[in-house]
Coordinates of C-alpha atoms in Angstrom, one line a residue:
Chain A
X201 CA -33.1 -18.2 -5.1
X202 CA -34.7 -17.9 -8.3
X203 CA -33.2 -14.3 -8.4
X204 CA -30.3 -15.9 -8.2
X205 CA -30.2 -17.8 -11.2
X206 CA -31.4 -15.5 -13.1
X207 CA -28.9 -12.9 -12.2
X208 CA -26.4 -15.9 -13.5
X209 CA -28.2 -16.9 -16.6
X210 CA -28.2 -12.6 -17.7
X211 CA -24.0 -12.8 -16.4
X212 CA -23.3 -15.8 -18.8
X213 CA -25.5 -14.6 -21.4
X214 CA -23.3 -11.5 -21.1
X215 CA -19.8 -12.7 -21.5
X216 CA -21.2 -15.2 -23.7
X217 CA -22.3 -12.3 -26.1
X218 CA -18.9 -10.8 -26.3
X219 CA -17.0 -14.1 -25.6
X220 CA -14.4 -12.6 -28.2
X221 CA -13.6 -9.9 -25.6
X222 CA -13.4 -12.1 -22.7
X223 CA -10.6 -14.1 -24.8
X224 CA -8.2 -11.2 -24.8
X225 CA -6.7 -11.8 -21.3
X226 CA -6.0 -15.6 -21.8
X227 CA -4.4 -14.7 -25.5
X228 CA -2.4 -12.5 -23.5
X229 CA -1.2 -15.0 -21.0
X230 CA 0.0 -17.3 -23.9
X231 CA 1.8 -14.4 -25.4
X232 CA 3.4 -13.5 -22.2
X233 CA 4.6 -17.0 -21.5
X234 CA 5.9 -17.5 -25.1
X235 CA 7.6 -14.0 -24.9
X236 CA 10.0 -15.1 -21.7
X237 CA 11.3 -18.1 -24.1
X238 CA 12.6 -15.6 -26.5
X239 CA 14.0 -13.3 -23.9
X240 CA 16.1 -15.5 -22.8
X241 CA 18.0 -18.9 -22.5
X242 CA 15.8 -21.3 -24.4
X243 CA 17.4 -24.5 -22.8
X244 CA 14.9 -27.0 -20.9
X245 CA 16.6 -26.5 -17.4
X246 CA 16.7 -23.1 -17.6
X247 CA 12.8 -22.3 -18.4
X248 CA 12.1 -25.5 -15.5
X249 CA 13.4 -23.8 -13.1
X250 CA 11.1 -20.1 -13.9
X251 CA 8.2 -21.8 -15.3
X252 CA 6.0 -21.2 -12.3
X253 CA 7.4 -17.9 -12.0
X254 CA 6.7 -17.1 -15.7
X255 CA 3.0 -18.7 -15.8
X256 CA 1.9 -16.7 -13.0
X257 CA 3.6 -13.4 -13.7
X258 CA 1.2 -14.4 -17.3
X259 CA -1.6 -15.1 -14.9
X260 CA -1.6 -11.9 -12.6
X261 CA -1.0 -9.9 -16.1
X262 CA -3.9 -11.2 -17.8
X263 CA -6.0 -10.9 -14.9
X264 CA -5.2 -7.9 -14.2
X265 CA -6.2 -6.9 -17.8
X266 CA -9.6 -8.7 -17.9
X267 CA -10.7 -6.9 -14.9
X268 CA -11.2 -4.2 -17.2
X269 CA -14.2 -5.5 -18.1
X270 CA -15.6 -6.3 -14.9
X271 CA -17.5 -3.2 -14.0
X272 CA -16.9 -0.5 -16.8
X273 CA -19.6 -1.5 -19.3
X274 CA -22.3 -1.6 -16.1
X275 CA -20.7 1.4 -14.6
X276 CA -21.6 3.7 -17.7
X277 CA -24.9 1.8 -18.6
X278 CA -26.3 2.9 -14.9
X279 CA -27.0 -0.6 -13.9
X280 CA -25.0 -0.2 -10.9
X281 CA -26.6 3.0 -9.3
X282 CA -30.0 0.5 -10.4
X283 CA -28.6 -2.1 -8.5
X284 CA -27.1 -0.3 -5.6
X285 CA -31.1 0.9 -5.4
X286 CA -32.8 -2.3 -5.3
X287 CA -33.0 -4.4 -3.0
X288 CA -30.4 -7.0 -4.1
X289 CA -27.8 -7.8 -1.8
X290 CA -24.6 -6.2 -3.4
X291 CA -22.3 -8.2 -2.4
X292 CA -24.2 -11.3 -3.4
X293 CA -24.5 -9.5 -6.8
X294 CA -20.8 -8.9 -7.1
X295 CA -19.8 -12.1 -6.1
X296 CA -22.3 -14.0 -9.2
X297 CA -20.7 -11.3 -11.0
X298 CA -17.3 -12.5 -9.7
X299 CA -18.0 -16.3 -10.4
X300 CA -18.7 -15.8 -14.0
X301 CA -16.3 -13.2 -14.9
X302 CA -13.5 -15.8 -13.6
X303 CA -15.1 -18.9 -15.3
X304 CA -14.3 -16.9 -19.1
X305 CA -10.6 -15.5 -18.1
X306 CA -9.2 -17.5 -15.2
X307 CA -10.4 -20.7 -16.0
X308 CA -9.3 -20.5 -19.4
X309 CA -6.3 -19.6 -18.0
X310 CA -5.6 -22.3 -15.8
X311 CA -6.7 -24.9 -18.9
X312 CA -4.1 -23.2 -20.8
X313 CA -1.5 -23.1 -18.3
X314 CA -1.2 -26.6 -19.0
X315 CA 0.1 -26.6 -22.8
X316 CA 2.1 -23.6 -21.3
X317 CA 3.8 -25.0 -18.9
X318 CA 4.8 -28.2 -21.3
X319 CA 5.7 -25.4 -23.7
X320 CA 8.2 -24.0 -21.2
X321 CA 9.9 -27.7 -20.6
X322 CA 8.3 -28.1 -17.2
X323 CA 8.0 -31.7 -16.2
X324 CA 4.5 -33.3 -17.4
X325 CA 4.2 -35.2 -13.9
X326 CA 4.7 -32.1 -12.1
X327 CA 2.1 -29.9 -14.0
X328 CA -0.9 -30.7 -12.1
X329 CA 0.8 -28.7 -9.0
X330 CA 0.9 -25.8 -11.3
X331 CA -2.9 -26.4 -12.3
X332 CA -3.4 -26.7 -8.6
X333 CA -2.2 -23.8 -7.5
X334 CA -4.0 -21.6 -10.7
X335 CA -7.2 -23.2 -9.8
X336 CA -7.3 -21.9 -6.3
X337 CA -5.3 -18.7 -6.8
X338 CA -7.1 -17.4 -10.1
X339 CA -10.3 -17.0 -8.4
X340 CA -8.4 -14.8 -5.2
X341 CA -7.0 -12.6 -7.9
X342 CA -10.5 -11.7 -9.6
X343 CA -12.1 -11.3 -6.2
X344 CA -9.9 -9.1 -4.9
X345 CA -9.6 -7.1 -8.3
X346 CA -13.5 -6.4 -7.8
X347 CA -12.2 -4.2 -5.3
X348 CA -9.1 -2.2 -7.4
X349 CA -11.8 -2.1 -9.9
X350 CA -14.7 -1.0 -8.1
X351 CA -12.6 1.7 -6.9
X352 CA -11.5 3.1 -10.7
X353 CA -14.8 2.1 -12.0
X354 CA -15.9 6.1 -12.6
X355 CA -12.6 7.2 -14.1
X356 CA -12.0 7.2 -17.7
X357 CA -9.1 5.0 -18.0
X358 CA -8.7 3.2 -14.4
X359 CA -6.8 0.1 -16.0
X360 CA -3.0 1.4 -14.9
X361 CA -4.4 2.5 -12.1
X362 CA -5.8 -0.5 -11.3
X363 CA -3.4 -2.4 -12.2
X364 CA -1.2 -0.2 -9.4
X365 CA -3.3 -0.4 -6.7
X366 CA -3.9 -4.5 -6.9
X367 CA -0.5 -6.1 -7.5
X368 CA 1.2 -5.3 -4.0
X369 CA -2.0 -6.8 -2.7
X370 CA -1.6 -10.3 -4.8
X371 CA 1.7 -10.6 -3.2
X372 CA 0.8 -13.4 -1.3
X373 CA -1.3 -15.5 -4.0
X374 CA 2.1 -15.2 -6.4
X375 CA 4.3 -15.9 -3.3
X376 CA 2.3 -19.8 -2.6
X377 CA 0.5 -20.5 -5.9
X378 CA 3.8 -20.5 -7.7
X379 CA 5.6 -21.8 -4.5
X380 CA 3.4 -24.8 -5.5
X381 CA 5.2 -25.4 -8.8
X382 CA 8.6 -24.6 -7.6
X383 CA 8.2 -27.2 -4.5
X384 CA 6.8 -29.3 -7.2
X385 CA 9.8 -29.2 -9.2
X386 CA 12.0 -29.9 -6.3
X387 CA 10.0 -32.8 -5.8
X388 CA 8.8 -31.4 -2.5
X389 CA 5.3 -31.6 -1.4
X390 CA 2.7 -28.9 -2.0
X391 CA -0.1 -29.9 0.5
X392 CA 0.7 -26.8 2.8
X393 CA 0.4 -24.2 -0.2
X394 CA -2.3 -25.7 -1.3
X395 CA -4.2 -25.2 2.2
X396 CA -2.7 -21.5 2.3
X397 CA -4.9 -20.5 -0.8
X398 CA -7.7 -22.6 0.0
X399 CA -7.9 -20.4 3.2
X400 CA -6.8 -17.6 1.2
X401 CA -10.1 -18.1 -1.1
X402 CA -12.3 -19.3 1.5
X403 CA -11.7 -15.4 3.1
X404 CA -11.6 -14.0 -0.3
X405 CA -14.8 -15.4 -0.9
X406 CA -16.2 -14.1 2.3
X407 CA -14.8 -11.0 2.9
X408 CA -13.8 -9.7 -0.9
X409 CA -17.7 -9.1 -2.3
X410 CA -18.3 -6.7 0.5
X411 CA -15.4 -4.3 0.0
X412 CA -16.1 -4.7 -3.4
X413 CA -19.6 -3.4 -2.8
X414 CA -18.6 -0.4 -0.7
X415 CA -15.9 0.8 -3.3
X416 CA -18.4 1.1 -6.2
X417 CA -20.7 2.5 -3.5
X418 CA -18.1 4.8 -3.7
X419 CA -17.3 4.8 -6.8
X420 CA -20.8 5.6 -7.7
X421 CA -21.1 8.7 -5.6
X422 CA -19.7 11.6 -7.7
X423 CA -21.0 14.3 -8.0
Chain B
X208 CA 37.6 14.2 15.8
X209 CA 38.7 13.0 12.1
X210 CA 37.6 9.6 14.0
X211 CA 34.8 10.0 14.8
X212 CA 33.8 11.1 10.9
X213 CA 35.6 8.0 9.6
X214 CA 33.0 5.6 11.7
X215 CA 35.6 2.8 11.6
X216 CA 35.7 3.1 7.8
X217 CA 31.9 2.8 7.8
X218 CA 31.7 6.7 6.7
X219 CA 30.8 6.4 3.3
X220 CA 27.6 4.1 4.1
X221 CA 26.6 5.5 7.9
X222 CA 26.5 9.5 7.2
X223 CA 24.4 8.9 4.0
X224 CA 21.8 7.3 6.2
X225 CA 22.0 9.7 8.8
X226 CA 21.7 12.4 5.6
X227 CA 18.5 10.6 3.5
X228 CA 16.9 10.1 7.5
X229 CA 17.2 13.5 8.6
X230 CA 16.7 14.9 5.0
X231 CA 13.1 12.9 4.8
X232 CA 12.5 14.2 8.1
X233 CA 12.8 18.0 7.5
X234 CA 12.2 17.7 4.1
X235 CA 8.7 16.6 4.8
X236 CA 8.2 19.3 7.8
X237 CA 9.6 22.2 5.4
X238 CA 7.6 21.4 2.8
X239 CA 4.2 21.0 5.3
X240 CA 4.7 24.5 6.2
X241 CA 5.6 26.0 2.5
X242 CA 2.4 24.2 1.3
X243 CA 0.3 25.9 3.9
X244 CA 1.7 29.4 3.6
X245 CA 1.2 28.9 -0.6
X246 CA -2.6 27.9 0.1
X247 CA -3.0 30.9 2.9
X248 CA -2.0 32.9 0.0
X249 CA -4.1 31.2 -2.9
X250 CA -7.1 31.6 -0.7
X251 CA -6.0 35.5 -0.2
X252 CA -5.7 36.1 -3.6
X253 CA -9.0 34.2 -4.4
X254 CA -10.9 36.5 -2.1
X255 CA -9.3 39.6 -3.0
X256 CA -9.9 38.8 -6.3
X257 CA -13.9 38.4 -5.8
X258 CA -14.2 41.4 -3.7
X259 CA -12.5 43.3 -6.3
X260 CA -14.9 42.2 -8.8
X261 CA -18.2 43.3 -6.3
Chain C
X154 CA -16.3 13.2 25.6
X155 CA -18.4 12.2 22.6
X156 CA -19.1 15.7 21.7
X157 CA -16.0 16.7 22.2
X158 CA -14.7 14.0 19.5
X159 CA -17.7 15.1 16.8
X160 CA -16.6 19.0 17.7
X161 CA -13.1 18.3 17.0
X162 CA -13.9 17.1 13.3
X163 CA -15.3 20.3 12.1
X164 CA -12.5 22.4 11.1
X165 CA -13.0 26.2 12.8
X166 CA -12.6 23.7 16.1
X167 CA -9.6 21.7 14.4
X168 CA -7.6 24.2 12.7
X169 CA -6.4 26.4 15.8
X170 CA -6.7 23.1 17.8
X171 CA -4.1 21.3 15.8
X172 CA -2.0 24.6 15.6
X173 CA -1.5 24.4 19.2
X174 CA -1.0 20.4 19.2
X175 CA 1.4 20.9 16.5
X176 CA 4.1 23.4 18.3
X177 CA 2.8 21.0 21.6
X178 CA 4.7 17.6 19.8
X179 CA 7.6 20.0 18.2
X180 CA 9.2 21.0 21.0
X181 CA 9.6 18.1 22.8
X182 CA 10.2 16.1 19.4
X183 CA 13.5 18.1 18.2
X184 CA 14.5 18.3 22.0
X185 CA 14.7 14.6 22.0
X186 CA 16.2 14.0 18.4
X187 CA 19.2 16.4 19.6
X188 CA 19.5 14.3 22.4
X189 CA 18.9 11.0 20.7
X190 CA 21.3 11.9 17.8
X191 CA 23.9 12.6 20.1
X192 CA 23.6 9.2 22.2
X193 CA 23.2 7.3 18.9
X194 CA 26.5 9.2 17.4
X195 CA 29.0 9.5 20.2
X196 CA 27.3 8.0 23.3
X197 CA 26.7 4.7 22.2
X198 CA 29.2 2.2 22.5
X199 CA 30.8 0.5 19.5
X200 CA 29.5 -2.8 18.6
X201 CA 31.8 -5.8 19.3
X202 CA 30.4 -7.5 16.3
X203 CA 29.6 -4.5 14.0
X204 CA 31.9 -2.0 14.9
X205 CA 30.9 1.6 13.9
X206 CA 27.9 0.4 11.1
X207 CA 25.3 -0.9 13.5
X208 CA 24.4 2.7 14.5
X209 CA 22.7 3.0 11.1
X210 CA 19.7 1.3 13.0
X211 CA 19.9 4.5 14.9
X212 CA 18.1 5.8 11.7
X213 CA 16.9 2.8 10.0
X214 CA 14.8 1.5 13.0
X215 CA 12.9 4.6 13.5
X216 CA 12.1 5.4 9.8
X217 CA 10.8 1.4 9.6
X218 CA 8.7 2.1 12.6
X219 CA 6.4 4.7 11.2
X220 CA 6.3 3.6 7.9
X221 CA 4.2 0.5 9.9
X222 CA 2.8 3.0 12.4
X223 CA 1.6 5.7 9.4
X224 CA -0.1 2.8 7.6
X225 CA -1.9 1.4 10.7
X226 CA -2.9 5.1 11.7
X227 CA -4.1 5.5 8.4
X228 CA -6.4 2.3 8.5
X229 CA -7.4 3.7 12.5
X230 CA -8.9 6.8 10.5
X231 CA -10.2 4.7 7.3
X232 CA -12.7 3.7 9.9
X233 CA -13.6 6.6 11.2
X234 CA -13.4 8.4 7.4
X235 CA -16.1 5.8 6.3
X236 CA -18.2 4.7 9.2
X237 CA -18.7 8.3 10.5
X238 CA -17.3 10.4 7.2
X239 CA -15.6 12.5 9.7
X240 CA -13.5 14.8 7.8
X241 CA -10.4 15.0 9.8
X242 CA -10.2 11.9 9.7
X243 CA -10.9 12.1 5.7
X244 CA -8.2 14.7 5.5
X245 CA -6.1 12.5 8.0
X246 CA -5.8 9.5 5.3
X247 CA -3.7 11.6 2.2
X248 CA -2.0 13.7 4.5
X249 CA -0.3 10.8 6.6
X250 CA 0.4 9.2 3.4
X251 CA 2.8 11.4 1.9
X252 CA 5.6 11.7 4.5
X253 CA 4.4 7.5 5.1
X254 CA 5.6 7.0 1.8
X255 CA 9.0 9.5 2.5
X256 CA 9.9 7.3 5.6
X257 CA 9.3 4.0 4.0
X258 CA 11.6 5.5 1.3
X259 CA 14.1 6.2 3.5
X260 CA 13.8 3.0 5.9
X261 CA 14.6 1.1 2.0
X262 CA 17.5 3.5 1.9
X263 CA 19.1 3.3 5.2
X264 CA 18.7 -0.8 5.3
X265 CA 20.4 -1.4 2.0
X266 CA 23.2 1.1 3.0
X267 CA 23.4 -1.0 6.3
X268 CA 23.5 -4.4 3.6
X269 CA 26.0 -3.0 1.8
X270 CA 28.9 -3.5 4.5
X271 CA 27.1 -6.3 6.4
X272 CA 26.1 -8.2 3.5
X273 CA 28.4 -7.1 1.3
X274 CA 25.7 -5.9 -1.4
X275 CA 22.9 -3.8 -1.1
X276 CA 19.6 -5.6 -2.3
X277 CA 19.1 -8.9 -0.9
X278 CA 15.7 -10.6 -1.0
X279 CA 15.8 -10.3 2.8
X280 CA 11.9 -11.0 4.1
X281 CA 11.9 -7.2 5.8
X282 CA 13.3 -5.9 3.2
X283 CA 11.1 -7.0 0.7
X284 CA 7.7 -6.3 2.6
X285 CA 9.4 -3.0 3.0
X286 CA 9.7 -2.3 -0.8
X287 CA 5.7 -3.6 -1.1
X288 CA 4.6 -1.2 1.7
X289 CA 6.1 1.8 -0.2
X290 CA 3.7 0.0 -3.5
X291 CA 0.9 0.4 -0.8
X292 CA 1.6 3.7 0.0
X293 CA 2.0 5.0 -3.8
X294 CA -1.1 3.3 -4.7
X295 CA -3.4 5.4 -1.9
X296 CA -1.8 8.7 -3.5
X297 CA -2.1 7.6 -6.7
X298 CA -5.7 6.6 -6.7
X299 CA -6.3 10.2 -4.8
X300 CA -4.4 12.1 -7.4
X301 CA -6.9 10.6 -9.8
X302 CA -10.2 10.9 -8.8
X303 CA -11.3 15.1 -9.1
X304 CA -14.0 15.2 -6.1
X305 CA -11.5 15.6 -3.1
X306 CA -14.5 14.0 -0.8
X307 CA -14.9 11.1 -2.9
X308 CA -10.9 10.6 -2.9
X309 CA -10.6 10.6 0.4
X310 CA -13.7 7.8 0.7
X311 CA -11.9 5.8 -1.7
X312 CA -8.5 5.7 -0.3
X313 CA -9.3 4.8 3.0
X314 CA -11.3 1.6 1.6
X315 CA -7.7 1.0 -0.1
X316 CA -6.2 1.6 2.9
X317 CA -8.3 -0.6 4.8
X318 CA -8.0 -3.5 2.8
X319 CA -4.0 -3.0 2.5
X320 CA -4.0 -3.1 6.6
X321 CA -5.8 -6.4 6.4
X322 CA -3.4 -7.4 3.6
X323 CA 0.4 -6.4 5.4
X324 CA 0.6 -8.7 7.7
X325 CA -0.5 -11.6 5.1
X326 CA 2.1 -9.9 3.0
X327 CA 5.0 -10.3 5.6
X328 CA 4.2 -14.0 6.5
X329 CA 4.3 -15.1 3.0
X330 CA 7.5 -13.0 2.0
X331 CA 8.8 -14.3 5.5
X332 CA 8.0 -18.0 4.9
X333 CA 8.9 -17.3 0.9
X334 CA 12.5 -16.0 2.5
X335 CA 12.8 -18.9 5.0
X336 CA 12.5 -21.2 2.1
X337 CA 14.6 -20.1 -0.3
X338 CA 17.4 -18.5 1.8
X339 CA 17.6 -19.7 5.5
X340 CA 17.4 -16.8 8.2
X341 CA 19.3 -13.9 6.9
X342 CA 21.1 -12.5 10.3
X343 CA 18.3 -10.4 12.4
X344 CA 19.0 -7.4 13.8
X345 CA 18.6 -7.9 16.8
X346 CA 20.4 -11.1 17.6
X347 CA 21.9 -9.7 21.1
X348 CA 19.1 -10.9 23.5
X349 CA 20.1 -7.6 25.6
X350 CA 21.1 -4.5 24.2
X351 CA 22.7 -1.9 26.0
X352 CA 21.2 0.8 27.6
X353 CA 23.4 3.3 25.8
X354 CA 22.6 2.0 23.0
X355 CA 18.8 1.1 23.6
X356 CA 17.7 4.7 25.2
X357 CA 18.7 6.5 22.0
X358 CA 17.2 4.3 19.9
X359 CA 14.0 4.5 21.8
X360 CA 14.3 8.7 21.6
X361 CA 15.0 8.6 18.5
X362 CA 12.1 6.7 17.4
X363 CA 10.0 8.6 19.9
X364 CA 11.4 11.7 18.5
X365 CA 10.4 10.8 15.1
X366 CA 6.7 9.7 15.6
X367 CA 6.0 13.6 17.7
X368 CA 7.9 15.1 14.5
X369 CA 5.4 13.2 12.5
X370 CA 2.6 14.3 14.2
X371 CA 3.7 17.6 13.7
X372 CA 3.9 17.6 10.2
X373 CA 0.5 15.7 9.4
X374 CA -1.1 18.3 11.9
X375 CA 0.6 20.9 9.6
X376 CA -0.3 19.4 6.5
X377 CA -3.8 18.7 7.6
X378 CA -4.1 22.8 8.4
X379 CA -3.4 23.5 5.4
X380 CA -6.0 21.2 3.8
X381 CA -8.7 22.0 5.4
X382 CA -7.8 25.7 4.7
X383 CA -8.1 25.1 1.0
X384 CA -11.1 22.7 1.1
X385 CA -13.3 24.8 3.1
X386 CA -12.0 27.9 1.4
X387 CA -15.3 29.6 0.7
X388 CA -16.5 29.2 4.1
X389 CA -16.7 31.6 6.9
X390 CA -14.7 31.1 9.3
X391 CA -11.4 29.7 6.5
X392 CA -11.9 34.0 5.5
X393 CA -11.9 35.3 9.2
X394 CA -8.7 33.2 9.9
X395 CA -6.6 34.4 6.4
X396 CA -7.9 37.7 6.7
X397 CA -6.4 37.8 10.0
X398 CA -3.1 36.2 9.2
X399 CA -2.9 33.4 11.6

């Protein structure tokens, strides 16, 4: 146990160091959700209606930059062959590593989604189902991006290809987290989406961290 | 037999399908066999080349 | 019969092995597309709802059928690839994926040029469809994470962990685009609305999708050949075999 909090403490103490990096992928969800605005019909009912849409397509996109950051730095420092040698349970390791990377891009995310969403005309009683639905899906997306990042972690420049191999596979999470604001807007109830990305974190949680493990296992086998 | 290439009028949309099924098809068995015959020949040329270097 | 299996994965026991296999599935595989081809074309009676269209599915069923049953195989040999690193079953993954990604392709083709008439336009946010288009995603993704890693071992080790976890992920895919499609759209008309199908029309759908999945098996054994050729190429028995033509 005390491992375990200390393997936190050095994660927070990392991302704390280079907080200014780990701002990059919420910047990018503002700029993503302000850009939609002036691609198209600024008028309240219009932006309504594809505010959930917009805020999460923001959401996967700065997610699926931050994972960037997830693995590289130890990749090329050798503190995962160290790690993958020890006695540490990976997948334990991954999934601290998991926790914190999400607590300085997703949940900034999901705190920002809020002014976002207002930005976008979305209506203030309705925004906690948005919130709602970030709050349980961000976490799915960086858990399963440990994966798609594991697996690029030796290559050079893995983002694209990251960024290819992960999105058919959030499919789901877009498909019921932003259902949550649409069914919100409609003024319908979002308890069942809600439960269908609990579960979808609960097995996340559970089974994520161990694929993650064996694809930088992989990862870390070349020659 | 001008009939039975009109489809009832669905020509234009039914012998396309049949075209892009079969083409995938062969396509992908044609190619199969061209691959292996190019590599059969890489791997000559690769070991000619060494034994004529010896 | 377990020896058998671990002989089978070395490649002087594979290669003439799947040579024979592949000529084995050929035969019988164009015999029946002939046959199938012909019953789906001029056999079959015309739909009373459909007229002439419907026998697209002739084509459209059996491309949708592998691109499912190529992805499934391909997770089936993930397993083995990384449990036992077995490396037919390595080879198996990338080799399976190319023509996977050629009939998922053309099962997207075929069912918008059945939409086009039936629903008068040829995308619709239809809940097969749309899994459809994300499977092809899955399939690009494998080849494009092999094409970029250089050690063709390793490759094969990562892709099938992607495959893997995309088999796990498919059928969560299709439920949410199905219950996304339900919402948003009511059932779009199924295919398969008739609860009984002709026989003249059911047996040469059946051939032709049997017909398809031995012609497949061909072509992977063909491909995987060819692989293993050039992966063992500087071992003995990949010389004897070139050198003597085969």
């Amino acid at each position: 146990m005390r491992g375990v909090t200390a393997l936190l403490r050095r994660e927070l103490q990392r991302y704390w160091r280079r907080r200014g990096d780990a701002l990059q992928a919420p910047l990018i969800f503002c700029l993503i959700c302000l850009l939609f605005p002036l691609g198209g019909v600024p008028s309240p009912e219009h932006l309504a209606r594809y505010a959930p849409a917009v805020i999460w397509a923001g959401a996967l996109t700065a997610c699926i930059f931050g994972l960037e950051a997830l693995y590289r730095q130890e990749m090329a420092e050798g503190w995962v062959d160290a790690m993958l040698l020890s006695a540490w349970p990976m997948p334990l390791v991954l999934f601290i590593k998991a926790l914190v990377h999400w607590l300085f891009t997703g949940l900034p995310v999901v705190l920002l989604a809020w002014p976002m969403s207002r930005a976008l005309y979305f209506p203030a009683e309705q925004v906690s189902a948005i919130l709602y639905g970030l709050l349980l899906g961000t976490p799915v997306l960086v858990l399963l991006g440990g994966i798609g990042a594991g697996l690029t972690a030796g290559m050079g420049r893995g983002g694209l290809l990251t960024s290819l191999l992960m999105l058919p596979l959030y499919v789901p999470v877009l498909i019921f987290g932003a259902g949550c604001g649409v069914a919100a807007h409609d003024g319908l109830p979002i308890t069942g989406q809600l439960y269908l990305l609990a579960c979808m974190l609960v097995a996340a949680m559970f089974l994520a961290p161990w694929a993650s493990a064996a694809a930088l296992k992989i990862a870390s086998e070349s020659s | 037999m001008t009939e039975f290439f009109a489809m009832g009028g669905y020509a234009v949309y039914l012998w396309p399908s049949y075209v892009v099924f079969l083409a995938v098809l062969f396509g992908a068995w044609g190619t199969a066999l061209w691959r292996g015959r190019r590599i059969r020949r890489a791997i000559l040329r690769e070991r000619r080349g060494r034994n004529d270097k010896r | 019969m377990w020896l058998w299996f671990h002989r089978l994965g070395s490649g002087p026991t594979f290669y003439p092995f799947a040579g024979r296999l592949a000529w084995l599935l050929a035969i019988p595989g164009l015999l029946l597309l002939l046959h199938g081809l012909y019953g789906a074309l001029w056999a079959a009676p015309v739909d009373y709802q459909q007229g002439q269209g419907y026998r697209m599915i002739f084509v459209h069923v059996p491309a949708a059928w592998l691109s499912l049953f190529i992805y499934s195989s391909m997770a089936v040999a993930a397993v083995v690839a990384l449990i036992w690193r077995m490396k037919v079953a390595e080879v198996y993954i990338i080799d399976a994926a190319i023509p996977g990604a050629g009939f998922t392709a053309a099962a997207l083709i075929t069912g918008m040029l059945w939409g086009k008439p039936m629903w008068g336009t040829y995308w619709v946010w239809d809940a097969r469809l749309t899994s459809e288009l994300i499977l092809l995603f899955l399939y690009l993704g494998v080849l494009a994470l092999d094409q970029a890693i250089e050690d063709k071992r390793q490759a094969a080790r990562a892709c099938a962990l992607l495959a893997l976890v995309g088999a796990v992920n498919v059928p969560i895919v299709h439920y949410s685009v199905e219950w996304w499609n339900t919402l948003h759209q009511g059932p779009t008309v199924s295919k398969f609305d008739s609860p009984s199908m002709d026989m003249r029309m059911l047996v040469p759908l059946l051939e032709l999708t049997l017909a398809s999945t031995l012609l497949f098996g061909t072509i992977v054994l063909v491909r995987m050949r060819a692989t293993l050729l050039w992966r063992e190429r500087h071992s003995r028995w990949v010389g004897e075999i070139v050198e003597a033509g085969q």
